[in-house]
XYZ file of C-alpha atoms in Angstrom:
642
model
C 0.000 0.000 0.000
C 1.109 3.278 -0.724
C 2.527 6.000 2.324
C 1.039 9.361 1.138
C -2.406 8.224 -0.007
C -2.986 6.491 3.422
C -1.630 9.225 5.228
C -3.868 11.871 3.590
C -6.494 9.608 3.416
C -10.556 10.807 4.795
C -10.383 7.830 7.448
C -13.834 9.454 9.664
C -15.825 7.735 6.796
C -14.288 4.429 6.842
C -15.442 1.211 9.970
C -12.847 0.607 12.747
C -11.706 -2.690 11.324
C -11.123 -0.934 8.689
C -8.441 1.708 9.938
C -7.201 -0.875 11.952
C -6.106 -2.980 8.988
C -4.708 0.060 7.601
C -2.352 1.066 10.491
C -0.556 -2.495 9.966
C 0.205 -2.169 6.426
C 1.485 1.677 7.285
C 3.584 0.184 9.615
C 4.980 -1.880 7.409
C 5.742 0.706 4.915
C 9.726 1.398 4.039
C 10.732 3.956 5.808
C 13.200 4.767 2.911
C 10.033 5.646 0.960
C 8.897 7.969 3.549
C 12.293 9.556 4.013
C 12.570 10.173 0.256
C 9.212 11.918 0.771
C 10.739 14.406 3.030
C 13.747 14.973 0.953
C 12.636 15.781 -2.274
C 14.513 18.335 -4.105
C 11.697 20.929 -4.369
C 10.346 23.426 -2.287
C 6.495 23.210 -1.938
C 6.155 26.346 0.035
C 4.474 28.465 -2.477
C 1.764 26.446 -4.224
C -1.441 27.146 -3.753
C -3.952 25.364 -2.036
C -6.661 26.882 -4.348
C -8.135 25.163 -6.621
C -10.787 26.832 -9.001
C -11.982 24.504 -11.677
C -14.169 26.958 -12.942
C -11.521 29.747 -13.706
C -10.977 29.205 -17.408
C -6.905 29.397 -17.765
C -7.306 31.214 -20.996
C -3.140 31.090 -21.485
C -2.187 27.558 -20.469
C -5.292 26.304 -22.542
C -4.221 28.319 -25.201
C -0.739 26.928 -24.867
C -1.592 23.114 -23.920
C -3.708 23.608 -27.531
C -0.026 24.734 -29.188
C 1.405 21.122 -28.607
C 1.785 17.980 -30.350
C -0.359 15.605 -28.187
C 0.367 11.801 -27.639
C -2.850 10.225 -27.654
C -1.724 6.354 -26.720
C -4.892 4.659 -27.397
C -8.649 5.507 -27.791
C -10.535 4.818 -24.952
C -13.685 4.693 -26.382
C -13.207 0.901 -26.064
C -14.131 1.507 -22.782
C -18.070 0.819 -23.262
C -19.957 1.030 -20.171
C -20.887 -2.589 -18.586
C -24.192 -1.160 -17.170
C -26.739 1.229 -18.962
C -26.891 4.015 -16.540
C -30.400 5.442 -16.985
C -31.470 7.072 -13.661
C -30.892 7.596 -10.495
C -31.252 4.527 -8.418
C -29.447 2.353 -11.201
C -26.744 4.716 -10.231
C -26.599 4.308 -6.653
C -27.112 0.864 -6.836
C -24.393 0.309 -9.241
C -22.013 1.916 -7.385
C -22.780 0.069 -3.768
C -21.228 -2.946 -5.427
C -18.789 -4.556 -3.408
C -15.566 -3.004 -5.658
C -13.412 -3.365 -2.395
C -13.263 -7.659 -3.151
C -13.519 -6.761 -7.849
C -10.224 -6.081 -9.693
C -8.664 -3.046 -10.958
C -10.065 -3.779 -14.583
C -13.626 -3.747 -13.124
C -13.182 -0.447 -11.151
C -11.434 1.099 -14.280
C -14.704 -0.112 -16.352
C -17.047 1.240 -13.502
C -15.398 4.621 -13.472
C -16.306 4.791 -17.473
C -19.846 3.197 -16.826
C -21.216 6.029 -14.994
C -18.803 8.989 -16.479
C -21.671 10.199 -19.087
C -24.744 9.892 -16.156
C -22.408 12.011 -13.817
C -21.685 14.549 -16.880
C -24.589 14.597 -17.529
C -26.086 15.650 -14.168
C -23.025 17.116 -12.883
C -22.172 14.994 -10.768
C -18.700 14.808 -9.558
C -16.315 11.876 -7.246
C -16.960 14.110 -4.191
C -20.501 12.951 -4.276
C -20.454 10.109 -1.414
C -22.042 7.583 -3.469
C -18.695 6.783 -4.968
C -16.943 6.337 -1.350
C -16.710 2.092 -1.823
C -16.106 2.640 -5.632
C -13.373 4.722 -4.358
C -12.331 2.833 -1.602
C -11.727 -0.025 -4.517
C -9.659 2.169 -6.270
C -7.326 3.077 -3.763
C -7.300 -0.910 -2.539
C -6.409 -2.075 -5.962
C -4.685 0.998 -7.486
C -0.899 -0.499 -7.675
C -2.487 -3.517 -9.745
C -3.559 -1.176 -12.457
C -1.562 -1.805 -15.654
C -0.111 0.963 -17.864
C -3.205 0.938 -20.253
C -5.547 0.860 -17.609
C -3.880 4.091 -15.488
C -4.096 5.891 -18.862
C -8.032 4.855 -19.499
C -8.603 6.024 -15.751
C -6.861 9.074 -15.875
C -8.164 10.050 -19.237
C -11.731 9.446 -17.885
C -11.242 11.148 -14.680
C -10.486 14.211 -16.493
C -13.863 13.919 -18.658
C -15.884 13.906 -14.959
C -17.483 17.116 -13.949
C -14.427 18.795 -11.496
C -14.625 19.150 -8.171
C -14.814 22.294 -6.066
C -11.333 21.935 -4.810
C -8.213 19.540 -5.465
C -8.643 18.234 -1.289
C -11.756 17.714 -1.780
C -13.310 14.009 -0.378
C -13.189 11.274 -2.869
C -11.204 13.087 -5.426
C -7.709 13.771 -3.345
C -7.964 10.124 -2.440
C -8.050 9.272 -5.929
C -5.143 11.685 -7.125
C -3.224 11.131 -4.513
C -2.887 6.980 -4.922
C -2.570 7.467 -8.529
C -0.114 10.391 -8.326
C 1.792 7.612 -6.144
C 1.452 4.972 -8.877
C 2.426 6.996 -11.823
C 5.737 8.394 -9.819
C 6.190 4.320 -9.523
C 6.265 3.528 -12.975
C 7.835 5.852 -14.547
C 11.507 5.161 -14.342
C 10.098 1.986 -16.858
C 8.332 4.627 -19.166
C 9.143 5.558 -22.184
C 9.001 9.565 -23.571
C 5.836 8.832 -24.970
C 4.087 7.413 -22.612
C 5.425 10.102 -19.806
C 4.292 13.222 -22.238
C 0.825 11.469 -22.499
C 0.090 10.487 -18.857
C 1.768 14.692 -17.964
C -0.997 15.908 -20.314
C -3.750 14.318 -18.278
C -2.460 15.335 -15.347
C -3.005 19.007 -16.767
C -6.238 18.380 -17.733
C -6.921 17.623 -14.309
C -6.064 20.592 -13.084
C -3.391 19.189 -10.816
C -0.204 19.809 -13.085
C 1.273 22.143 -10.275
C 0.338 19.322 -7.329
C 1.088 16.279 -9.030
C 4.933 15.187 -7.974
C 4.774 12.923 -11.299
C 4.790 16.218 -13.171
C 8.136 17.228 -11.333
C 9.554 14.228 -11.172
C 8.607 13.774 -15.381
C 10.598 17.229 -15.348
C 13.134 15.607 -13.504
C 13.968 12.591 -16.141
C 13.723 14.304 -19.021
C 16.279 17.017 -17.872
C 18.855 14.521 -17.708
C 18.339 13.321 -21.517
C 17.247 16.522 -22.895
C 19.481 15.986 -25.646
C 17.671 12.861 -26.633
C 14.331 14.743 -27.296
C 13.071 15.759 -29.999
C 11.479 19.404 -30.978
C 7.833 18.467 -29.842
C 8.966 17.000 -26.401
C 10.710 20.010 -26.212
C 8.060 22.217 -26.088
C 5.904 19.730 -24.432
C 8.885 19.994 -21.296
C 9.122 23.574 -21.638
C 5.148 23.401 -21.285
C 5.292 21.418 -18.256
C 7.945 23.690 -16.749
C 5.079 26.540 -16.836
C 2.674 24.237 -15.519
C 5.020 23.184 -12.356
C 6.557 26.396 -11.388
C 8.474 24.298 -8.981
C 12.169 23.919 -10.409
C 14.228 26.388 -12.876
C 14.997 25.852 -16.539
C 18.743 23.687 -16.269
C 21.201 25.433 -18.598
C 21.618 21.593 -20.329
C 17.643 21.739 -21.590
C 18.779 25.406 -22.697
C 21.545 24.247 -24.639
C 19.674 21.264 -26.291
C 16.837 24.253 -27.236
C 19.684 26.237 -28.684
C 19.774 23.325 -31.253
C 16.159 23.122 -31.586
C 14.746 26.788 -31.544
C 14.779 27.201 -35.490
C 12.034 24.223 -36.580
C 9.758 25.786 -33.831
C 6.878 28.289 -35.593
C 5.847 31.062 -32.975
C 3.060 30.016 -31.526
C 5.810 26.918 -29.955
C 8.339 29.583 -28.965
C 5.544 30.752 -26.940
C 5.068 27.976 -24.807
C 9.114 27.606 -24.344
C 8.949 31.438 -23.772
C 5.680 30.982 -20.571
C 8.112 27.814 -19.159
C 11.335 30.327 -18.821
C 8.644 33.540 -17.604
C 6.770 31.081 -14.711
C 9.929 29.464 -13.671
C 11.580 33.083 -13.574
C 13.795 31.826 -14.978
C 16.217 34.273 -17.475
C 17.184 33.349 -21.168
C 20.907 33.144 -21.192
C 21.958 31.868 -24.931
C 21.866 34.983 -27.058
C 20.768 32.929 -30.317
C 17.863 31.722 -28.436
C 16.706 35.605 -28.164
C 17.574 36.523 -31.950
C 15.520 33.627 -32.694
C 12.477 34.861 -30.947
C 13.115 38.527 -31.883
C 13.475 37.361 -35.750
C 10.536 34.766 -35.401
C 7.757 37.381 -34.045
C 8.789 39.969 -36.384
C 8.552 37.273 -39.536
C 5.174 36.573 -38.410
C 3.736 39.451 -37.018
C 1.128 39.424 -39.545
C -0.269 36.744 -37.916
C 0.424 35.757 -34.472
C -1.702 35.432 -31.597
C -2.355 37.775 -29.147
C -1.052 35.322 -26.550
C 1.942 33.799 -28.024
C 2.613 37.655 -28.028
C 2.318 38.491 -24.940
C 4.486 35.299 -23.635
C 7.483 36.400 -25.946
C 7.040 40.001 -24.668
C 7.261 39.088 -21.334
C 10.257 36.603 -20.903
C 11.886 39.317 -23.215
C 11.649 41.587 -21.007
C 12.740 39.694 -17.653
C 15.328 38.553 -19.213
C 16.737 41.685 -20.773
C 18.444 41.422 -24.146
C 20.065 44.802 -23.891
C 22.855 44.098 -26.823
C 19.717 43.831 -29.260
C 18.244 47.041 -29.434
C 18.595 47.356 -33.040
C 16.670 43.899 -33.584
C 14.050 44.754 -31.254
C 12.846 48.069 -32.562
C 13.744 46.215 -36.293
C 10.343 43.923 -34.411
C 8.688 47.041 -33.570
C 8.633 48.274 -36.874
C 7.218 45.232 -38.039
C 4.197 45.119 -35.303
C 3.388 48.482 -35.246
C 1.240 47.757 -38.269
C -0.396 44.983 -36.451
C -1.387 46.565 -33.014
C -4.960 47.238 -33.943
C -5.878 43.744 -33.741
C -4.352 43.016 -30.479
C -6.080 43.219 -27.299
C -4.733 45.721 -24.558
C -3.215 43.193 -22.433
C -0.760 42.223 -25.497
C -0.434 46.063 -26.238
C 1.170 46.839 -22.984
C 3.211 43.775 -22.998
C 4.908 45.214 -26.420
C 5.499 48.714 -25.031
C 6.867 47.229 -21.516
C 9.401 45.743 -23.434
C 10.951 48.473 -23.789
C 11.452 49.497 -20.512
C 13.053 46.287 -19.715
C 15.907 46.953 -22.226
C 15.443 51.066 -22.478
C 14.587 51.065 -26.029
C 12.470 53.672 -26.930
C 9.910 53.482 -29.882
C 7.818 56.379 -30.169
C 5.540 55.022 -32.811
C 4.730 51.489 -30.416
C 4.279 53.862 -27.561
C 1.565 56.395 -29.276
C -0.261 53.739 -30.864
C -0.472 51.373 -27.440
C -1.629 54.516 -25.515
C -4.613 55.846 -27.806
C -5.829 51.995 -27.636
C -5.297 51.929 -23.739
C -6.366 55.076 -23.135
C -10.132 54.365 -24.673
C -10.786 51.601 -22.336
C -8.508 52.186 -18.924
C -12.028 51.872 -17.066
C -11.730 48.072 -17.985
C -7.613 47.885 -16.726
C -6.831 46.538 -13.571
C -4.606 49.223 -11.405
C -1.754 46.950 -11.852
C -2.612 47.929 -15.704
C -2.842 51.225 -15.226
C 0.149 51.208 -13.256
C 2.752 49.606 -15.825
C 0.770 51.966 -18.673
C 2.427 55.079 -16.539
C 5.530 53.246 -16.144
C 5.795 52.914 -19.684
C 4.962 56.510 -20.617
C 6.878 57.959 -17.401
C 10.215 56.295 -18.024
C 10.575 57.943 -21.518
C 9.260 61.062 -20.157
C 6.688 60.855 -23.161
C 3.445 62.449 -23.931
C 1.590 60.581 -26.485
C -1.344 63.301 -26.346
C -4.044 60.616 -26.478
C -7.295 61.873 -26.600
C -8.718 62.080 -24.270
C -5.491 62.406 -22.361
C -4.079 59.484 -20.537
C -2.414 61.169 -17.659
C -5.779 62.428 -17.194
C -7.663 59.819 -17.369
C -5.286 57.322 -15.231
C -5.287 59.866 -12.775
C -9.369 60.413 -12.387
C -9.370 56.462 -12.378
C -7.363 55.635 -9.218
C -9.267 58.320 -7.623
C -12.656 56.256 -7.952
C -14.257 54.848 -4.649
C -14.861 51.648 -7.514
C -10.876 51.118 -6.950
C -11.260 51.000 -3.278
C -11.464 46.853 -3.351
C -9.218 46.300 -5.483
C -6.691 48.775 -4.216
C -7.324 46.793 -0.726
C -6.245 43.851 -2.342
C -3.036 44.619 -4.144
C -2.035 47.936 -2.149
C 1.517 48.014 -3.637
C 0.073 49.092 -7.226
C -0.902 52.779 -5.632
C 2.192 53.608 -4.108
C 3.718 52.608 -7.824
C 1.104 54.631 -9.804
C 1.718 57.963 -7.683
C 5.481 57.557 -8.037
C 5.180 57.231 -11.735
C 2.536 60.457 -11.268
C 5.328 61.975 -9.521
C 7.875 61.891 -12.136
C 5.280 63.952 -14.150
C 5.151 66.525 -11.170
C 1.298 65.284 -11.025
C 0.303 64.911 -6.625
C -3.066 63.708 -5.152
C -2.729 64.904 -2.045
C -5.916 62.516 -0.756
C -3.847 59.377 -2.184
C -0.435 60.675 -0.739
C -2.172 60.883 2.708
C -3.276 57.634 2.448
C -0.495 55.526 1.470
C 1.962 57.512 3.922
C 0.118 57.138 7.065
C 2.084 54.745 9.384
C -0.716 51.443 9.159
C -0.713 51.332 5.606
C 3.078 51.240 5.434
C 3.206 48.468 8.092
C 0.527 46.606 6.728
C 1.569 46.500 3.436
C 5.457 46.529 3.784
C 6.434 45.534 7.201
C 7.646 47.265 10.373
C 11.302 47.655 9.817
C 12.493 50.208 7.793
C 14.573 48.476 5.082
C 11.377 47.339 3.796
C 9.979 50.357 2.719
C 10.637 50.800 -1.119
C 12.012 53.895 -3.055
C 8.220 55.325 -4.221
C 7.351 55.523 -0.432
C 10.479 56.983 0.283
C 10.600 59.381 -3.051
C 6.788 60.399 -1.861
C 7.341 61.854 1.225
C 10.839 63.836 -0.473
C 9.006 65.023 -3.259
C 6.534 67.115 -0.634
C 9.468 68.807 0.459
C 10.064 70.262 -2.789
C 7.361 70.233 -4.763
C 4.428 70.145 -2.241
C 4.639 73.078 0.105
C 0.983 73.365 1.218
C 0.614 69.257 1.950
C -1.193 68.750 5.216
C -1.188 64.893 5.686
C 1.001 61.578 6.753
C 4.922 62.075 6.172
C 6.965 59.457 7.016
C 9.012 60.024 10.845
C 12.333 61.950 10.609
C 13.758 58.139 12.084
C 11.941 56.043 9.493
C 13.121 58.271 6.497
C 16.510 58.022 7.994
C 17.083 54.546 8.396
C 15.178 54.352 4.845
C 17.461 56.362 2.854
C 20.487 53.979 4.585
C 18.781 51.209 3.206
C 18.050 52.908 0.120
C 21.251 55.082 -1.376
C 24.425 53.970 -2.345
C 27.423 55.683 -0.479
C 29.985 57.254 -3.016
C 32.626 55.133 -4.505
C 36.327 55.828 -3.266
C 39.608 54.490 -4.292
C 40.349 52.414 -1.011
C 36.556 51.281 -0.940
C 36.823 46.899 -0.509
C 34.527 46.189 -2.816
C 35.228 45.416 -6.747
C 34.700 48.546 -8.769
C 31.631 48.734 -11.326
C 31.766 50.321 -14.437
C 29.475 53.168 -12.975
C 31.755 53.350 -9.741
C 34.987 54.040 -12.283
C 32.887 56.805 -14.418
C 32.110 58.354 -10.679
C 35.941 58.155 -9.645
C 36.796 59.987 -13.130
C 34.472 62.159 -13.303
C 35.613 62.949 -9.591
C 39.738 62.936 -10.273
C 39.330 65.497 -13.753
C 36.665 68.583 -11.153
C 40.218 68.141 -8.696
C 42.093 69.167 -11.617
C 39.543 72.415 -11.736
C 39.004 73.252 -8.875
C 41.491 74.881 -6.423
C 41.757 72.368 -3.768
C 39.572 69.307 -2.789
C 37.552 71.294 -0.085
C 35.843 73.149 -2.830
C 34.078 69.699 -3.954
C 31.016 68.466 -1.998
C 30.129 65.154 -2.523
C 26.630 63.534 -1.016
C 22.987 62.896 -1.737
C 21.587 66.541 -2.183
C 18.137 64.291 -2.507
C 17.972 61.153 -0.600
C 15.192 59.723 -3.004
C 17.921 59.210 -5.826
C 20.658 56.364 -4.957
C 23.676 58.216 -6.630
C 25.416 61.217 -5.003
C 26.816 64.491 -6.859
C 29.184 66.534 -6.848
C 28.511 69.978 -6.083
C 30.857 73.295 -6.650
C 30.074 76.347 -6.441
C 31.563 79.324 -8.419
C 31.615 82.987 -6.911
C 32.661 85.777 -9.204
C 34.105 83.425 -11.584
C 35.875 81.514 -8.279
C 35.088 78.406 -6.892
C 34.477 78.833 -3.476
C 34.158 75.773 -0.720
C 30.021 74.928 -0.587
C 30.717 74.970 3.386
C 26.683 75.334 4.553
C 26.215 72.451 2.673
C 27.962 70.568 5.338
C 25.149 71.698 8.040
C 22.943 69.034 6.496
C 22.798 64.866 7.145
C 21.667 61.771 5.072
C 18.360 62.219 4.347
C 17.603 65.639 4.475
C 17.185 67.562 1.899
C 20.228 70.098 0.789
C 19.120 73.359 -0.166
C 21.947 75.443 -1.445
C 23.098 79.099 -0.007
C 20.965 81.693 -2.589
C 22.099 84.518 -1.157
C 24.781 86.782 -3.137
C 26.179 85.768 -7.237
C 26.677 82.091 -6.357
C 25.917 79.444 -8.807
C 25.551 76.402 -7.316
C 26.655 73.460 -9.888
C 25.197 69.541 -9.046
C 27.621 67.387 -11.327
C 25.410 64.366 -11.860
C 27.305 61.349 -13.258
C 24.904 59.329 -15.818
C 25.548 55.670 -16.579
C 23.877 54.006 -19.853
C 21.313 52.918 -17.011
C 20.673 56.770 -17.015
C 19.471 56.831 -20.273
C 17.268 55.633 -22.964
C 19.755 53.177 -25.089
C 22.435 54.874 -28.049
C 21.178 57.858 -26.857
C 21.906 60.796 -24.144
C 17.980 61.061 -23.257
C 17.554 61.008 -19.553
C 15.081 58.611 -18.173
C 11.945 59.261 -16.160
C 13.717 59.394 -13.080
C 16.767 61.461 -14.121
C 14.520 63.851 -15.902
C 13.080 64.469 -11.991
C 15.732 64.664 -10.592
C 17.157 67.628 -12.801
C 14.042 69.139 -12.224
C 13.734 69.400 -9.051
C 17.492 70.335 -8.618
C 16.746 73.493 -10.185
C 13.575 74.177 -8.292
C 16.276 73.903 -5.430
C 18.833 76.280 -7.004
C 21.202 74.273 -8.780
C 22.256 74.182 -12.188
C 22.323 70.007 -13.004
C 25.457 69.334 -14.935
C 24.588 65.885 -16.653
C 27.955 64.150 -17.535
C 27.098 61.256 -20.046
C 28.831 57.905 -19.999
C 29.064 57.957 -24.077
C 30.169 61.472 -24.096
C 32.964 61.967 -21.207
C 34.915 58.026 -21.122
C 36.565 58.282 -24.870
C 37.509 61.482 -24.514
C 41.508 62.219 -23.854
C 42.297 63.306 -19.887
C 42.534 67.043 -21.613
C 39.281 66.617 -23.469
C 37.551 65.664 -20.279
C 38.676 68.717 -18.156
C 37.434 70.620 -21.513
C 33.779 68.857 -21.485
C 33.506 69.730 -17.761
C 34.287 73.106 -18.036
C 32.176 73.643 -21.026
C 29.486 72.833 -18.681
C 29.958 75.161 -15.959
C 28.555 78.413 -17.509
């Protein structure tokens, strides 16, 4: 008899002798077995104990419909013994004595009443199959290969149950589950892909350990597969969200990835996205690029949105000229896609900083006319999209407009309640526009909300809290509501900013820390002495310090009220007299929109609200200031200061 099903099993319906006899053959169970249990290498922590038959998985169905199914054998052999007419043939057919039949006969009684119970929706939870049941799971390790297939495939034709623990039917999954991990070191690929696809149509791909442990085998002979067990693995990878796509099934997809049409690169593309898992083979991405471009004419919405998204958590950032080459060829197309696919195309470029004005305009004038319909967490990547490029599409009506007016609506409330961090998100991205709702600001600042949602320790709080409550400082002089506490916005910014690079500093130097320490060794050849340079976070909402001179009367002068101020304060500069204050910001690629010197969303802030403080920003571009000759540099900088 087999551990789990026994352990799991309902036992208040079952006799006393009953549970009795069942205690002595758990005794007698391996305790191996149940210490391989334990050990498995997965961690079940996150699954989800829902179970929602009636939620229609519009993308897995879409994708299960992409593959190449293995149908082993009709089953329609499977003719019922008894004509089941009515109700009390029913019930009397199942109070047969199945506990003392064979497997065959409880196999053939599962298919005997499976059009009756369609029918009148009736599903294994009803306790009129309890002693069918209680045959099963009795007889279950006698069932041949053919048989577990017929009994699976006609499980999955029974109306579904209301959840996966539900009585009768976890039994049942649970012993098979069991029998299929038993046999299948002595399948075949065929028979493995064919028995995973039931399991999927049972709703139970993500609680079924035969899944996993099919994802398991075939890892080690990936190599050995061909292109449509490929995709079927890569499908089941989605399905399981339980274990990361192995670098060895990446490598045999390398070889694979050009017989696949697009709608199949979609399902390998959902498997890497759900496993979060990141693309790492740079073919594999030109591939994809290349293959949604060639068929943009005709792709689904879906397979769209699948290729978007692992595209854009996985970052191809040395393509930009192939991805906006795929722009250009889907920007004729975007009409016909719904919103949901829309967005997916323009948040690809955030994810790599490509900007494509045309994708961007058109995606915005078709969100735009029905935002009422978006979730917030829509709405919310929409202003991401259109706030990192510091764009204006001028929809009409106009989106910032509109978005705004919508998270305002007491029709929000519930679902704002239930996925609180997408506010906090949609007023940052607001904020970058200079755009405040004081009622929203008040909300999301006051102390419950942040402990609620975030936690009560101060590391947790994330930069759009954090950037809030600065941006009231300088922006929002007659706000009246929650701030965060001088000691929480400390120990925030500490979690939040990165302290200045230095040459004795013990960690390895980034590319962005050596641009800092140049940009900081050619102002000492400027300036008179070192004292004249100030270097620290004039706003603690931005990670990266400056450097700040000041020039009087053509002198540079030491900045020495600057030095009145701490971390996390805001550092307003000395007004008073001819001063001019200079904040030399030092701008990585990150900075900027790709190939270009265009400051992002947040950059673009930042300057502006530097000069509503009274500095002069003096933007020093990666592109622009590392080629250049030591001389050239000190001439670039000083070309700056006017």
């Amino acid at each position: 008899m087999i551990l789990k099903r026994l352990i799991n099993k309902s036992w208040l319906n079952y006799e006393p002798h009953t549970c009795i006899k069942q205690l002595g053959i758990l005794k007698t169970t391996s305790i191996s077995t149940l210490q391989a249990k334990q050990h498995r290498n997965y961690n079940c922590s996150n699954i989800s104990t829902s179970y929602n038959p009636t939620f229609y998985q519009s993308e897995n169905n879409f994708m299960f419909q992409v593959l190449n199914k293995i149908p082993l054998v009709d089953n329609s052999r499977l003719a019922p013994s008894v004509p089941i007419t009515d109700d009390l043939t029913f019930t009397s057919f199942l109070q047969s004595h199945w506990r003392s039949s064979s497997a065959t006969n409880i196999v053939n009684a599962f298919n005997a009443v499976k059009q009756y119970c369609i029918m009148n929706n009736i599903t294994i939870s009803d306790t009129r199959f309890d002693k069918l049941v209680d045959g099963l799971v009795d007889h279950c390790e006698k069932l041949k290969d053919q048989e577990l297939y017929d009994l699976l495939k006609c499980l999955s034709e029974y109306p579904p149950p209301s959840t996966f623990n539900s009585h009768n039917f976890h039994d049942v999954w649970s012993c098979l589950d069991d029998v299929c991990c038993g046999k299948l070191p002595n399948w075949n690929f065929e028979m493995i892909f064919a028995i995973g696809d039931i399991w999927f149509q049972l709703r139970l791909g993500k609680l079924a350990d035969f899944v996993f442990e099919s994802i398991e085998r075939l890892a080690k002979k990936a190599d050995q597969l061909t292109k449509d067990q490929l995709v079927h693995l890569f499908f089941y990878f989605n399905v399981c969200r339980r274990k990361t796509v192995p670098f060895n099934i990446e490598y045999a997809l390398q070889s694979k990835i050009n017989e696949m049409n697009v709608d199949e690169i979609a399902v390998v593309a959902l498997g890497y996205f759900k496993t979060k898992t990141k693309i790492k083979l740079e073919t594999i991405f030109i591939t994809m690029i290349q293959e949604v471009g060639n068929s943009a004419k005709q792709i689904h919405e879906m397979s769209l949105s699948a290729i978007m998204k692992v595209l854009r958590f996985s970052g191809p950032i040395r393509l930009t000229q192939e991805v906006n080459k795929m722009f250009d060829e889907l920007y004729p197309e975007m009409e016909r896609f719904s919103d949901i696919a829309c967005l997916h195309v323009a948040l690809l470029g955030t994810g790599i900083q490509t900007f494509h004005p045309n994708i961007i305009r058109k995606c915005s004038q078709k969100l735009v006319e029905n935002l009422q319909n978006l979730r917030i967490k829509d709405i919310e990547r929409t202003l991401n999209v259109l706030t990192m490029f510091t764009f204006d599409p001028k929809t009409t009506p106009d989106i910032f407009g509109v978005a705004f007016e919508e998270i305002h609506k007491d029709t929000r409330i519930g679902e704002m309640n239930e996925y609180p961090k997408c506010l906090p998100a949609a007023l940052h991205y607001f904020s970058l526009k200079g755009i405040y709702s004081y009622k929203l600001m008040d909300r999301i600042l006051a102390e419950d909300f942040i402990r609620d949602t975030y936690g009560k320790y101060p590391k947790l709080i994330p930069l759009q809290i954090l950037s809030l409550d600065c941006c009231i400082d300088i922006e929002c002089p007659d706000y009246k509501g929650n701030r965060l506490t001088p000691y929480l916005r400390y120990k925030a910014v500490k979690w939040l900013t990165e302290w200045a690079p230095s040459t004795d500093q013990w960690k390895k130097f980034s590319l962005k820390d050596k641009l800092f320490l140049d940009v900081k060794e050619t102002i000492k050849k400027i300036v008179p002495n070192e004292e004249c340079m100030f270097i620290h976070h004039l706003l603690p909402h931005f990670s990266i310090a400056d450097i700040v001179i000041c020039k009087e009367n053509e002198s540079f002068v030491t900045p020495s009220n600057l030095k009145q101020y701490t971390l996390g304060d805001i550092m307003r500069p000395d007004l008073t007299g001819s001063k001019k204050w200079y904040s030399i910001m030092v701008l990585s690629w990150n900075n900027v929109i790709r190939q270009t010197t265009i400051p992002l969303g947040n950059t673009a802030m930042k300057m502006r609200q530097l000069e509503k403080l009274g500095y002069i920003p003096v933007p020093i571009f990666y592109h622009d200031f590392t080629y250049c000759t030591p001389d050239e540099k000190i001439k670039y900088i000083l070309r700056k200061l006017v």
